[in-house]
Amino acid sequence: MEETIEDPPTSAVLLDHCHFSQVIFNSVEKFYVPGGDITCYYTLTQHFIPRRKDWIGIFRVGWKTTREYYTFMWVTLPVDLNSKSPKQQEVQFKAYYLPKDDEYYQFCYVDQDGVVRGASIPFQFCPENEEDILVVTTQEELETLKSINKKLEQTMKEQKDCWETELLQLKEQNQKMSSENEKMGVRVDQLQAQLSTQEKEIEKLVQGVQDKAEQLEDLKKENGQLFLSLTEQREHRKELERTVEEMKQKETTAAKKEQELTDQNFDLSKRLSENKIICNVLQKEKERMEEENGLLKMENSALLSSVGQNDDFLLHQAPASNQGGARQNPGLVYGNPYSGIQESPAPSLLSIKKCPTCKSDFPDDLFDHTLEQHMQPHSLNCPICDKAFPAKEKQIFEDHVLCHTL
């Protein structure tokens, strides 16, 4: 396994909190020859599950936290993690990274949480024939060795206590698991019975699903038919809507036409009322004119009688005048016909008045009311306010009368 630059996960976990019995180191030598690679053999117990960031470090004896490692290597995960049997593993440390002194060291398995799961016995890095060499030590070195030995004994005692505690915990876990297995056995029987019942229910459900599927197919066919019928109804509805729209348009057109006819009827009624008023006015005017015509006929007859008497008087006066004229002008056979007649009285007797409208002549001796009666047919008088209008201004007269009615 190749070493990586990444630092391993560590922690300040104390020894009494470690679980040294979950990983067991095998075939650990008391001495390793310096300058050579060493292989570390270890066993993973069935209650321990390794993880990807677990590592094995070489620690100097007397370490307190996992941060005091000298070197480390990442572990290789087993092929079958689910196997309950112990799993033999190994990891190799290169000589270049190993310690160069003769201090005591040990292997420690540390998980990715920084917790120690196993520790080996102490070992040293020294030559193989070190036992054959006469060792001469001083009192100071002896005291150091005694101190190291004491530390090792203390560490072994602590590890032994941890192992015993871990063993008791494992036994308790094993008992719990056994009881749980018994309960699970009963539970399995119950589950099997429930499973059998559920299988029967599932068969019923499958049969029901098949029936539902057939019903669904029938419903789909009915739905298709209903969809076609609905489409036809929609088309029919659209046609009805178009027909209703056309009828509404016709109704609107008829309403407009009715309104127009109503307006025309109102106008005609209004004009009829006006015509009735004008007709009444004209009827009264006709009656008045007939009365005036009768009066005029009587005056005309009187005038004719008066003119006839004046002619007879002139004929009686004419012979006397002719005789006097013969004496005065003997050259005339019958005398002067104008002798004895005054020049001024004749015009005064026959002075003429003319109608300003029709230019008719009237004698001067007629009464003024006769001329007025003659002029009345040539004018139009308002029957309400007696205002007179010339006959040629008939439209103005009608408008005037209409204003009174409004």
mmCIF file of C-alpha atoms in Angstrom:
data_model
loop_
_atom_site.group_PDB
_atom_site.id
_atom_site.type_symbol
_atom_site.label_atom_id
_atom_site.label_comp_id
_atom_site.label_asym_id
_atom_site.label_seq_id
_atom_site.Cartn_x
_atom_site.Cartn_y
_atom_site.Cartn_z
ATOM 1 C CA MET A 1 0.000 0.000 0.000
ATOM 2 C CA GLU A 2 1.494 3.318 -1.048
ATOM 3 C CA GLU A 3 1.851 6.104 1.516
ATOM 4 C CA THR A 4 0.076 9.395 0.833
ATOM 5 C CA ILE A 5 1.007 12.915 1.872
ATOM 6 C CA GLU A 6 -2.374 13.476 3.534
ATOM 7 C CA ASP A 7 -2.198 13.437 7.329
ATOM 8 C CA PRO A 8 -4.217 10.691 9.073
ATOM 9 C CA PRO A 9 -7.167 11.534 11.310
ATOM 10 C CA THR A 10 -5.988 11.831 14.918
ATOM 11 C CA SER A 11 -7.392 12.791 18.282
ATOM 12 C CA ALA A 12 -6.392 13.399 21.844
ATOM 13 C CA VAL A 13 -8.103 10.187 23.006
ATOM 14 C CA LEU A 14 -6.611 8.825 26.254
ATOM 15 C CA LEU A 15 -5.670 5.183 26.725
ATOM 16 C CA ASP A 16 -8.565 4.318 29.021
ATOM 17 C CA HIS A 17 -11.044 5.205 26.264
ATOM 18 C CA CYS A 18 -9.499 2.962 23.599
ATOM 19 C CA HIS A 19 -10.757 -0.400 22.386
ATOM 20 C CA PHE A 20 -7.488 -2.256 21.862
ATOM 21 C CA SER A 21 -9.087 -5.708 21.490
ATOM 22 C CA GLN A 22 -10.998 -5.009 18.251
ATOM 23 C CA VAL A 23 -7.809 -5.323 16.128
ATOM 24 C CA ILE A 24 -5.194 -7.917 17.078
ATOM 25 C CA PHE A 25 -1.609 -7.693 15.777
ATOM 26 C CA ASN A 26 0.036 -11.046 14.924
ATOM 27 C CA SER A 27 3.688 -12.184 14.498
ATOM 28 C CA VAL A 28 5.192 -9.043 15.959
ATOM 29 C CA GLU A 29 8.970 -9.469 16.417
ATOM 30 C CA LYS A 30 10.856 -8.188 19.423
ATOM 31 C CA PHE A 31 13.567 -6.759 17.154
ATOM 32 C CA TYR A 32 13.545 -5.520 13.545
ATOM 33 C CA VAL A 33 16.730 -5.025 11.526
ATOM 34 C CA PRO A 34 17.258 -1.360 10.606
ATOM 35 C CA GLY A 35 17.377 -0.476 6.878
ATOM 36 C CA GLY A 36 14.817 -3.072 5.768
ATOM 37 C CA ASP A 37 11.075 -3.041 5.083
ATOM 38 C CA ILE A 38 8.817 -4.563 7.727
ATOM 39 C CA THR A 39 5.409 -6.151 7.316
ATOM 40 C CA CYS A 40 2.742 -5.694 9.957
ATOM 41 C CA TYR A 41 0.197 -8.532 10.276
ATOM 42 C CA TYR A 42 -3.134 -7.906 12.018
ATOM 43 C CA THR A 43 -6.590 -9.487 12.408
ATOM 44 C CA LEU A 44 -9.929 -7.679 12.344
ATOM 45 C CA THR A 45 -12.436 -9.190 14.779
ATOM 46 C CA GLN A 46 -15.996 -9.930 13.684
ATOM 47 C CA HIS A 47 -17.447 -7.022 15.695
ATOM 48 C CA PHE A 48 -15.239 -4.428 14.043
ATOM 49 C CA ILE A 49 -15.993 -2.952 10.590
ATOM 50 C CA PRO A 50 -13.034 -1.132 8.976
ATOM 51 C CA ARG A 51 -13.486 2.082 7.029
ATOM 52 C CA ARG A 52 -11.636 3.777 4.198
ATOM 53 C CA LYS A 53 -9.751 6.342 6.334
ATOM 54 C CA ASP A 54 -8.449 3.841 8.962
ATOM 55 C CA TRP A 55 -4.651 3.700 9.361
ATOM 56 C CA ILE A 56 -1.833 1.911 11.219
ATOM 57 C CA GLY A 57 0.873 3.987 12.851
ATOM 58 C CA ILE A 58 4.183 3.290 14.582
ATOM 59 C CA PHE A 59 4.183 4.968 17.986
ATOM 60 C CA ARG A 60 6.998 5.346 20.527
ATOM 61 C CA VAL A 61 6.108 3.538 23.739
ATOM 62 C CA GLY A 62 4.618 5.947 26.256
ATOM 63 C CA TRP A 63 2.532 7.889 23.747
ATOM 64 C CA LYS A 64 -0.522 9.703 25.093
ATOM 65 C CA THR A 65 -2.493 10.725 21.965
ATOM 66 C CA THR A 66 -2.752 9.474 18.411
ATOM 67 C CA ARG A 67 -1.047 12.640 17.216
ATOM 68 C CA GLU A 68 2.311 11.291 18.492
ATOM 69 C CA TYR A 69 2.765 8.780 15.636
ATOM 70 C CA TYR A 70 6.227 8.452 13.993
ATOM 71 C CA THR A 71 4.960 7.184 10.630
ATOM 72 C CA PHE A 72 1.756 5.608 9.311
ATOM 73 C CA MET A 73 0.215 3.671 6.408
ATOM 74 C CA TRP A 74 -3.384 3.551 5.202
ATOM 75 C CA VAL A 75 -5.091 0.186 5.656
ATOM 76 C CA THR A 76 -6.516 -1.873 2.816
ATOM 77 C CA LEU A 77 -10.207 -2.742 3.167
ATOM 78 C CA PRO A 78 -11.090 -6.458 3.067
ATOM 79 C CA VAL A 79 -12.803 -7.819 -0.013
ATOM 80 C CA ASP A 80 -15.799 -9.161 1.922
ATOM 81 C CA LEU A 81 -16.819 -6.671 4.586
ATOM 82 C CA ASN A 82 -20.020 -8.569 5.456
ATOM 83 C CA SER A 83 -18.184 -11.755 6.488
ATOM 84 C CA LYS A 84 -18.550 -12.547 10.217
ATOM 85 C CA SER A 85 -15.281 -14.522 10.431
ATOM 86 C CA PRO A 86 -12.029 -12.760 11.462
ATOM 87 C CA LYS A 87 -10.209 -11.155 8.560
ATOM 88 C CA GLN A 88 -6.414 -11.428 8.244
ATOM 89 C CA GLN A 89 -4.791 -8.269 6.851
ATOM 90 C CA GLU A 90 -1.311 -6.868 6.443
ATOM 91 C CA VAL A 91 0.433 -3.606 5.656
ATOM 92 C CA GLN A 92 4.081 -2.932 4.735
ATOM 93 C CA PHE A 93 6.229 -0.068 6.032
ATOM 94 C CA LYS A 94 9.140 1.093 3.859
ATOM 95 C CA ALA A 95 12.577 1.238 5.456
ATOM 96 C CA TYR A 96 13.061 4.866 4.514
ATOM 97 C CA TYR A 97 10.253 5.972 6.842
ATOM 98 C CA LEU A 98 11.158 3.758 9.825
ATOM 99 C CA PRO A 99 12.799 5.064 13.017
ATOM 100 C CA LYS A 100 16.619 5.060 13.161
ATOM 101 C CA ASP A 101 17.047 4.846 16.959
ATOM 102 C CA ASP A 102 16.800 1.879 19.333
ATOM 103 C CA GLU A 103 13.772 3.141 21.295
ATOM 104 C CA TYR A 104 10.781 0.880 21.928
ATOM 105 C CA TYR A 105 7.906 1.232 19.461
ATOM 106 C CA GLN A 106 4.579 -0.478 18.852
ATOM 107 C CA PHE A 107 1.929 -0.755 16.087
ATOM 108 C CA CYS A 108 -1.463 0.932 16.721
ATOM 109 C CA TYR A 109 -4.614 0.610 14.610
ATOM 110 C CA VAL A 110 -6.473 3.989 14.506
ATOM 111 C CA ASP A 111 -9.903 4.386 12.841
ATOM 112 C CA GLN A 112 -10.995 7.415 10.847
ATOM 113 C CA ASP A 113 -12.449 8.995 14.000
ATOM 114 C CA GLY A 114 -8.996 8.995 15.653
ATOM 115 C CA VAL A 115 -9.874 6.146 18.077
ATOM 116 C CA VAL A 116 -7.288 3.374 18.747
ATOM 117 C CA ARG A 117 -8.815 -0.037 18.023
ATOM 118 C CA GLY A 118 -5.722 -2.202 18.674
ATOM 119 C CA ALA A 119 -2.045 -2.083 19.802
ATOM 120 C CA SER A 120 0.864 -4.522 19.468
ATOM 121 C CA ILE A 121 3.587 -5.538 21.904
ATOM 122 C CA PRO A 122 6.669 -3.268 21.981
ATOM 123 C CA PHE A 123 9.601 -3.844 19.636
ATOM 124 C CA GLN A 124 12.994 -2.300 18.785
ATOM 125 C CA PHE A 125 15.024 -1.601 15.647
ATOM 126 C CA CYS A 126 18.477 -3.237 16.218
ATOM 127 C CA PRO A 127 20.819 -5.842 14.554
ATOM 128 C CA GLU A 128 20.031 -9.568 14.788
ATOM 129 C CA ASN A 129 23.237 -10.477 16.686
ATOM 130 C CA GLU A 130 22.651 -7.889 19.316
ATOM 131 C CA GLU A 131 22.200 -10.668 21.921
ATOM 132 C CA ASP A 132 25.730 -11.935 21.289
ATOM 133 C CA ILE A 133 27.278 -8.533 21.875
ATOM 134 C CA LEU A 134 28.485 -7.749 25.285
ATOM 135 C CA VAL A 135 26.445 -4.856 26.494
ATOM 136 C CA VAL A 136 28.166 -2.489 28.862
ATOM 137 C CA THR A 137 25.776 -0.030 30.345
ATOM 138 C CA THR A 138 26.226 2.724 32.792
ATOM 139 C CA GLN A 139 24.128 3.327 35.831
ATOM 140 C CA GLU A 140 22.321 6.137 34.035
ATOM 141 C CA GLU A 141 21.413 3.868 31.095
ATOM 142 C CA LEU A 142 20.245 1.224 33.525
ATOM 143 C CA GLU A 143 17.954 3.683 35.210
ATOM 144 C CA THR A 144 16.598 4.677 31.778
ATOM 145 C CA LEU A 145 15.937 1.025 30.889
ATOM 146 C CA LYS A 146 14.199 0.472 34.202
ATOM 147 C CA SER A 147 12.053 3.506 33.561
ATOM 148 C CA ILE A 148 11.188 2.258 30.086
ATOM 149 C CA ASN A 149 10.458 -1.203 31.464
ATOM 150 C CA LYS A 150 8.200 0.311 34.073
ATOM 151 C CA LYS A 151 6.363 2.287 31.426
ATOM 152 C CA LEU A 152 5.979 -0.851 29.342
ATOM 153 C CA GLU A 153 4.619 -2.774 32.302
ATOM 154 C CA GLN A 154 2.201 0.052 33.021
ATOM 155 C CA THR A 155 1.144 0.158 29.373
ATOM 156 C CA MET A 156 0.688 -3.620 29.272
ATOM 157 C CA LYS A 157 -1.339 -3.490 32.453
ATOM 158 C CA GLU A 158 -3.523 -0.757 31.030
ATOM 159 C CA GLN A 159 -3.904 -2.672 27.801
ATOM 160 C CA LYS A 160 -4.751 -5.823 29.735
ATOM 161 C CA ASP A 161 -7.400 -3.945 31.700
ATOM 162 C CA CYS A 162 -8.784 -2.525 28.450
ATOM 163 C CA TRP A 163 -8.795 -5.970 26.886
ATOM 164 C CA GLU A 164 -10.604 -7.474 29.880
ATOM 165 C CA THR A 165 -13.131 -4.649 29.842
ATOM 166 C CA GLU A 166 -13.584 -5.034 26.112
ATOM 167 C CA LEU A 167 -13.926 -8.798 26.546
ATOM 168 C CA LEU A 168 -16.685 -8.325 29.110
ATOM 169 C CA GLN A 169 -18.402 -5.888 26.796
ATOM 170 C CA LEU A 170 -18.119 -8.353 23.945
ATOM 171 C CA LYS A 171 -19.574 -11.124 26.095
ATOM 172 C CA GLU A 172 -22.475 -8.899 27.062
ATOM 173 C CA GLN A 173 -22.978 -7.975 23.426
ATOM 174 C CA ASN A 174 -22.851 -11.651 22.492
ATOM 175 C CA GLN A 175 -25.500 -12.479 25.113
ATOM 176 C CA LYS A 176 -27.669 -9.620 23.934
ATOM 177 C CA MET A 177 -27.269 -10.722 20.349
ATOM 178 C CA SER A 178 -28.136 -14.298 21.297
ATOM 179 C CA SER A 179 -31.307 -13.178 23.024
ATOM 180 C CA GLU A 180 -32.053 -10.927 20.124
ATOM 181 C CA ASN A 181 -31.459 -13.847 17.763
ATOM 182 C CA GLU A 182 -33.971 -15.922 19.740
ATOM 183 C CA LYS A 183 -36.426 -13.067 19.600
ATOM 184 C CA MET A 184 -35.636 -12.648 15.939
ATOM 185 C CA GLY A 185 -36.298 -16.374 15.422
ATOM 186 C CA VAL A 186 -39.757 -15.973 16.922
ATOM 187 C CA ARG A 187 -40.186 -12.802 14.994
ATOM 188 C CA VAL A 188 -39.096 -14.595 11.805
ATOM 189 C CA ASP A 189 -41.782 -17.230 12.336
ATOM 190 C CA GLN A 190 -44.322 -14.491 12.820
ATOM 191 C CA LEU A 191 -43.020 -12.673 9.786
ATOM 192 C CA GLN A 192 -43.195 -15.867 7.742
ATOM 193 C CA ALA A 193 -46.799 -16.356 8.800
ATOM 194 C CA GLN A 194 -47.525 -12.724 7.993
ATOM 195 C CA LEU A 195 -45.674 -13.154 4.710
ATOM 196 C CA SER A 196 -47.802 -16.160 3.822
ATOM 197 C CA THR A 197 -50.930 -14.209 4.684
ATOM 198 C CA GLN A 198 -49.667 -11.224 2.725
ATOM 199 C CA GLU A 199 -48.863 -13.461 -0.261
ATOM 200 C CA LYS A 200 -52.437 -14.663 -0.263
ATOM 201 C CA GLU A 201 -53.637 -11.092 0.018
ATOM 202 C CA ILE A 202 -51.256 -10.106 -2.774
ATOM 203 C CA GLU A 203 -52.718 -12.875 -4.967
ATOM 204 C CA LYS A 204 -56.172 -11.500 -4.232
ATOM 205 C CA LEU A 205 -54.938 -7.999 -4.970
ATOM 206 C CA VAL A 206 -53.337 -9.175 -8.223
ATOM 207 C CA GLN A 207 -56.616 -10.812 -9.215
ATOM 208 C CA GLY A 208 -58.432 -7.619 -8.232
ATOM 209 C CA VAL A 209 -55.928 -5.585 -10.243
ATOM 210 C CA GLN A 210 -56.543 -7.795 -13.268
ATOM 211 C CA ASP A 211 -60.283 -7.335 -12.828
ATOM 212 C CA LYS A 212 -59.748 -3.607 -12.444
ATOM 213 C CA ALA A 213 -57.595 -3.627 -15.568
ATOM 214 C CA GLU A 214 -60.393 -5.299 -17.518
ATOM 215 C CA GLN A 215 -62.872 -2.808 -16.100
ATOM 216 C CA LEU A 216 -60.464 -0.047 -17.026
ATOM 217 C CA GLU A 217 -60.325 -1.292 -20.618
ATOM 218 C CA ASP A 218 -64.118 -1.339 -20.719
ATOM 219 C CA LEU A 219 -64.185 2.149 -19.241
ATOM 220 C CA LYS A 220 -61.651 3.290 -21.843
ATOM 221 C CA LYS A 221 -63.894 1.975 -24.617
ATOM 222 C CA GLU A 222 -66.911 3.671 -23.043
ATOM 223 C CA ASN A 223 -64.828 6.795 -22.603
ATOM 224 C CA GLY A 224 -63.925 6.697 -26.297
ATOM 225 C CA GLN A 225 -67.577 6.400 -27.240
ATOM 226 C CA LEU A 226 -68.492 9.172 -24.819
ATOM 227 C CA PHE A 227 -65.717 11.290 -26.268
ATOM 228 C CA LEU A 228 -67.111 10.818 -29.764
ATOM 229 C CA SER A 229 -70.609 11.618 -28.489
ATOM 230 C CA LEU A 230 -69.251 14.625 -26.643
ATOM 231 C CA THR A 231 -67.511 15.799 -29.808
ATOM 232 C CA GLU A 232 -70.767 15.489 -31.746
ATOM 233 C CA GLN A 233 -72.598 17.355 -28.983
ATOM 234 C CA ARG A 234 -69.978 20.076 -29.077
ATOM 235 C CA GLU A 235 -70.387 20.419 -32.829
ATOM 236 C CA HIS A 236 -74.170 20.498 -32.411
ATOM 237 C CA ARG A 237 -73.760 23.054 -29.636
ATOM 238 C CA LYS A 238 -71.564 25.180 -31.871
ATOM 239 C CA GLU A 239 -74.216 25.037 -34.599
ATOM 240 C CA LEU A 240 -76.874 26.022 -32.051
ATOM 241 C CA GLU A 241 -74.675 28.848 -30.846
ATOM 242 C CA ARG A 242 -74.236 30.033 -34.430
ATOM 243 C CA THR A 243 -77.994 29.809 -34.958
ATOM 244 C CA VAL A 244 -78.634 31.700 -31.728
ATOM 245 C CA GLU A 245 -76.081 34.307 -32.763
ATOM 246 C CA GLU A 246 -77.768 34.693 -36.140
ATOM 247 C CA MET A 247 -81.152 34.998 -34.426
ATOM 248 C CA LYS A 248 -79.709 37.585 -32.056
ATOM 249 C CA GLN A 249 -78.352 39.511 -35.019
ATOM 250 C CA LYS A 250 -81.733 39.271 -36.751
ATOM 251 C CA GLU A 251 -83.434 40.318 -33.534
ATOM 252 C CA THR A 252 -81.055 43.262 -33.239
ATOM 253 C CA THR A 253 -81.720 44.197 -36.865
ATOM 254 C CA ALA A 254 -85.477 43.852 -36.306
ATOM 255 C CA ALA A 255 -85.242 45.938 -33.142
ATOM 256 C CA LYS A 256 -83.351 48.625 -35.042
ATOM 257 C CA LYS A 257 -85.890 48.488 -37.846
ATOM 258 C CA GLU A 258 -88.719 48.587 -35.312
ATOM 259 C CA GLN A 259 -87.099 51.610 -33.702
ATOM 260 C CA GLU A 260 -86.758 53.241 -37.091
ATOM 261 C CA LEU A 261 -90.418 52.490 -37.860
ATOM 262 C CA THR A 262 -91.371 53.810 -34.425
ATOM 263 C CA ASP A 263 -89.430 56.985 -35.128
ATOM 264 C CA GLN A 264 -91.046 57.248 -38.561
ATOM 265 C CA ASN A 265 -94.475 56.611 -37.022
ATOM 266 C CA PHE A 266 -93.771 59.313 -34.460
ATOM 267 C CA ASP A 267 -92.696 61.690 -37.222
ATOM 268 C CA LEU A 268 -95.765 60.789 -39.272
ATOM 269 C CA SER A 269 -98.021 61.230 -36.237
ATOM 270 C CA LYS A 270 -96.377 64.539 -35.570
ATOM 271 C CA ARG A 271 -96.811 65.635 -39.182
ATOM 272 C CA LEU A 272 -100.399 64.336 -39.157
ATOM 273 C CA SER A 273 -101.135 66.423 -36.084
ATOM 274 C CA GLU A 274 -99.554 69.406 -37.773
ATOM 275 C CA ASN A 275 -101.530 68.726 -40.969
ATOM 276 C CA LYS A 276 -104.733 68.431 -38.936
ATOM 277 C CA ILE A 277 -104.016 71.769 -37.340
ATOM 278 C CA ILE A 278 -103.220 73.299 -40.724
ATOM 279 C CA CYS A 279 -106.322 71.655 -42.216
ATOM 280 C CA ASN A 280 -108.468 73.122 -39.459
ATOM 281 C CA VAL A 281 -106.858 76.489 -40.013
ATOM 282 C CA LEU A 282 -107.411 76.251 -43.766
ATOM 283 C CA GLN A 283 -111.002 75.093 -43.258
ATOM 284 C CA LYS A 284 -111.684 78.098 -41.061
ATOM 285 C CA GLU A 285 -109.939 80.282 -43.621
ATOM 286 C CA LYS A 286 -112.066 78.764 -46.381
ATOM 287 C CA GLU A 287 -115.263 79.417 -44.460
ATOM 288 C CA ARG A 288 -114.128 82.962 -43.767
ATOM 289 C CA MET A 289 -113.237 83.469 -47.416
ATOM 290 C CA GLU A 290 -116.621 82.097 -48.503
ATOM 291 C CA GLU A 291 -118.314 84.582 -46.194
ATOM 292 C CA GLU A 292 -116.139 87.361 -47.561
ATOM 293 C CA ASN A 293 -116.876 86.207 -51.085
ATOM 294 C CA GLY A 294 -120.589 86.469 -50.405
ATOM 295 C CA LEU A 295 -120.126 89.946 -49.040
ATOM 296 C CA LEU A 296 -118.004 90.873 -52.029
ATOM 297 C CA LYS A 297 -120.679 89.595 -54.391
ATOM 298 C CA MET A 298 -123.267 91.741 -52.610
ATOM 299 C CA GLU A 299 -120.964 94.767 -52.766
ATOM 300 C CA ASN A 300 -120.235 94.035 -56.385
ATOM 301 C CA SER A 301 -123.943 93.939 -57.164
ATOM 302 C CA ALA A 302 -124.435 97.229 -55.297
ATOM 303 C CA LEU A 303 -121.505 98.751 -57.171
ATOM 304 C CA LEU A 304 -122.886 97.584 -60.497
ATOM 305 C CA SER A 305 -126.263 99.123 -59.662
ATOM 306 C CA SER A 306 -124.598 102.368 -58.629
ATOM 307 C CA VAL A 307 -122.510 102.464 -61.826
ATOM 308 C CA GLY A 308 -125.669 101.924 -63.948
ATOM 309 C CA GLN A 309 -127.439 104.892 -62.296
ATOM 310 C CA ASN A 310 -124.416 107.107 -62.906
ATOM 311 C CA ASP A 311 -124.437 106.181 -66.617
ATOM 312 C CA ASP A 312 -128.133 107.103 -66.969
ATOM 313 C CA PHE A 313 -127.511 110.459 -65.300
ATOM 314 C CA LEU A 314 -124.690 111.246 -67.699
ATOM 315 C CA LEU A 315 -126.846 110.369 -70.687
ATOM 316 C CA HIS A 316 -129.595 112.808 -69.524
ATOM 317 C CA GLN A 317 -127.098 115.607 -69.058
ATOM 318 C CA ALA A 318 -125.443 115.127 -72.403
ATOM 319 C CA PRO A 319 -128.168 116.700 -74.795
ATOM 320 C CA ALA A 320 -128.362 119.986 -72.887
ATOM 321 C CA SER A 321 -124.701 120.354 -72.988
ATOM 322 C CA ASN A 322 -124.621 119.611 -76.691
ATOM 323 C CA GLN A 323 -127.123 122.378 -77.448
ATOM 324 C CA GLY A 324 -125.084 125.009 -75.644
ATOM 325 C CA GLY A 325 -121.978 123.894 -77.347
ATOM 326 C CA ALA A 326 -123.640 124.143 -80.735
ATOM 327 C CA ARG A 327 -124.337 127.686 -80.129
ATOM 328 C CA GLN A 328 -120.848 128.351 -79.035
ATOM 329 C CA ASN A 329 -119.170 126.312 -81.776
ATOM 330 C CA PRO A 330 -121.315 126.189 -84.791
ATOM 331 C CA GLY A 331 -118.708 124.133 -86.628
ATOM 332 C CA LEU A 332 -119.667 121.008 -84.681
ATOM 333 C CA VAL A 333 -122.842 119.215 -85.765
ATOM 334 C CA TYR A 334 -123.661 117.955 -82.331
ATOM 335 C CA GLY A 335 -121.775 120.513 -80.427
ATOM 336 C CA ASN A 336 -118.934 119.962 -77.967
ATOM 337 C CA PRO A 337 -119.609 116.796 -75.992
ATOM 338 C CA TYR A 338 -117.453 118.031 -73.096
ATOM 339 C CA SER A 339 -119.019 121.401 -72.815
ATOM 340 C CA GLY A 340 -120.747 122.005 -69.522
ATOM 341 C CA ILE A 341 -118.851 119.219 -67.787
ATOM 342 C CA GLN A 342 -116.409 120.224 -65.146
ATOM 343 C CA GLU A 343 -112.942 118.737 -65.487
ATOM 344 C CA SER A 344 -112.192 118.183 -61.833
ATOM 345 C CA PRO A 345 -115.402 116.504 -60.586
ATOM 346 C CA ALA A 346 -115.169 113.523 -63.005
ATOM 347 C CA PRO A 347 -111.936 112.257 -61.700
ATOM 348 C CA SER A 348 -113.142 112.654 -58.153
ATOM 349 C CA LEU A 349 -116.275 110.606 -58.954
ATOM 350 C CA LEU A 350 -114.280 107.893 -60.671
ATOM 351 C CA SER A 351 -111.094 107.830 -58.492
ATOM 352 C CA ILE A 352 -109.689 104.282 -58.275
ATOM 353 C CA LYS A 353 -108.020 102.248 -55.522
ATOM 354 C CA LYS A 354 -105.799 99.259 -56.353
ATOM 355 C CA CYS A 355 -105.196 96.049 -54.332
ATOM 356 C CA PRO A 356 -101.507 95.888 -53.436
ATOM 357 C CA THR A 357 -101.498 92.095 -53.924
ATOM 358 C CA CYS A 358 -103.464 91.385 -57.080
ATOM 359 C CA LYS A 359 -103.457 94.964 -58.490
ATOM 360 C CA SER A 360 -107.261 94.949 -58.844
ATOM 361 C CA ASP A 361 -109.057 98.398 -59.227
ATOM 362 C CA PHE A 362 -111.642 99.584 -56.713
ATOM 363 C CA PRO A 363 -113.716 102.830 -56.742
ATOM 364 C CA ASP A 364 -112.650 105.431 -54.277
ATOM 365 C CA ASP A 365 -116.106 105.701 -52.769
ATOM 366 C CA LEU A 366 -116.006 102.069 -51.487
ATOM 367 C CA PHE A 367 -115.687 101.604 -47.812
ATOM 368 C CA ASP A 368 -112.243 100.737 -46.525
ATOM 369 C CA HIS A 369 -113.472 97.563 -44.899
ATOM 370 C CA THR A 370 -114.498 96.304 -48.346
ATOM 371 C CA LEU A 371 -110.936 96.631 -49.574
ATOM 372 C CA GLU A 372 -109.716 94.940 -46.438
ATOM 373 C CA GLN A 373 -112.151 92.093 -46.974
ATOM 374 C CA HIS A 374 -110.854 91.813 -50.517
ATOM 375 C CA MET A 375 -107.252 91.666 -49.314
ATOM 376 C CA GLN A 376 -107.885 89.048 -46.659
ATOM 377 C CA PRO A 377 -107.933 86.069 -49.123
ATOM 378 C CA HIS A 378 -104.482 87.236 -50.283
ATOM 379 C CA SER A 379 -102.991 86.852 -46.740
ATOM 380 C CA LEU A 380 -102.792 84.137 -44.080
ATOM 381 C CA ASN A 381 -103.795 85.039 -40.526
ATOM 382 C CA CYS A 382 -102.618 83.049 -37.482
ATOM 383 C CA PRO A 383 -105.732 81.654 -35.722
ATOM 384 C CA ILE A 384 -103.982 81.979 -32.362
ATOM 385 C CA CYS A 385 -102.341 85.404 -32.357
ATOM 386 C CA ASP A 386 -104.038 86.938 -35.521
ATOM 387 C CA LYS A 387 -100.680 87.713 -37.085
ATOM 388 C CA ALA A 388 -100.972 88.163 -40.898
ATOM 389 C CA PHE A 389 -98.627 86.601 -43.449
ATOM 390 C CA PRO A 390 -98.624 87.083 -47.267
ATOM 391 C CA ALA A 391 -100.088 84.190 -49.193
ATOM 392 C CA LYS A 392 -96.758 83.545 -50.890
ATOM 393 C CA GLU A 393 -95.130 82.977 -47.464
ATOM 394 C CA LYS A 394 -97.231 79.913 -46.704
ATOM 395 C CA GLN A 395 -94.297 77.867 -45.306
ATOM 396 C CA ILE A 396 -93.405 80.617 -42.852
ATOM 397 C CA PHE A 397 -97.064 80.783 -41.805
ATOM 398 C CA GLU A 398 -97.169 76.994 -41.176
ATOM 399 C CA ASP A 399 -93.971 77.100 -39.137
ATOM 400 C CA HIS A 400 -95.410 79.959 -37.095
ATOM 401 C CA VAL A 401 -98.604 78.004 -36.336
ATOM 402 C CA LEU A 402 -96.489 74.894 -35.476
ATOM 403 C CA CYS A 403 -94.526 76.872 -32.937
ATOM 404 C CA HIS A 404 -97.798 77.622 -31.099
ATOM 405 C CA THR A 405 -98.616 73.896 -30.948
ATOM 406 C CA LEU A 406 -95.181 73.052 -29.510
#
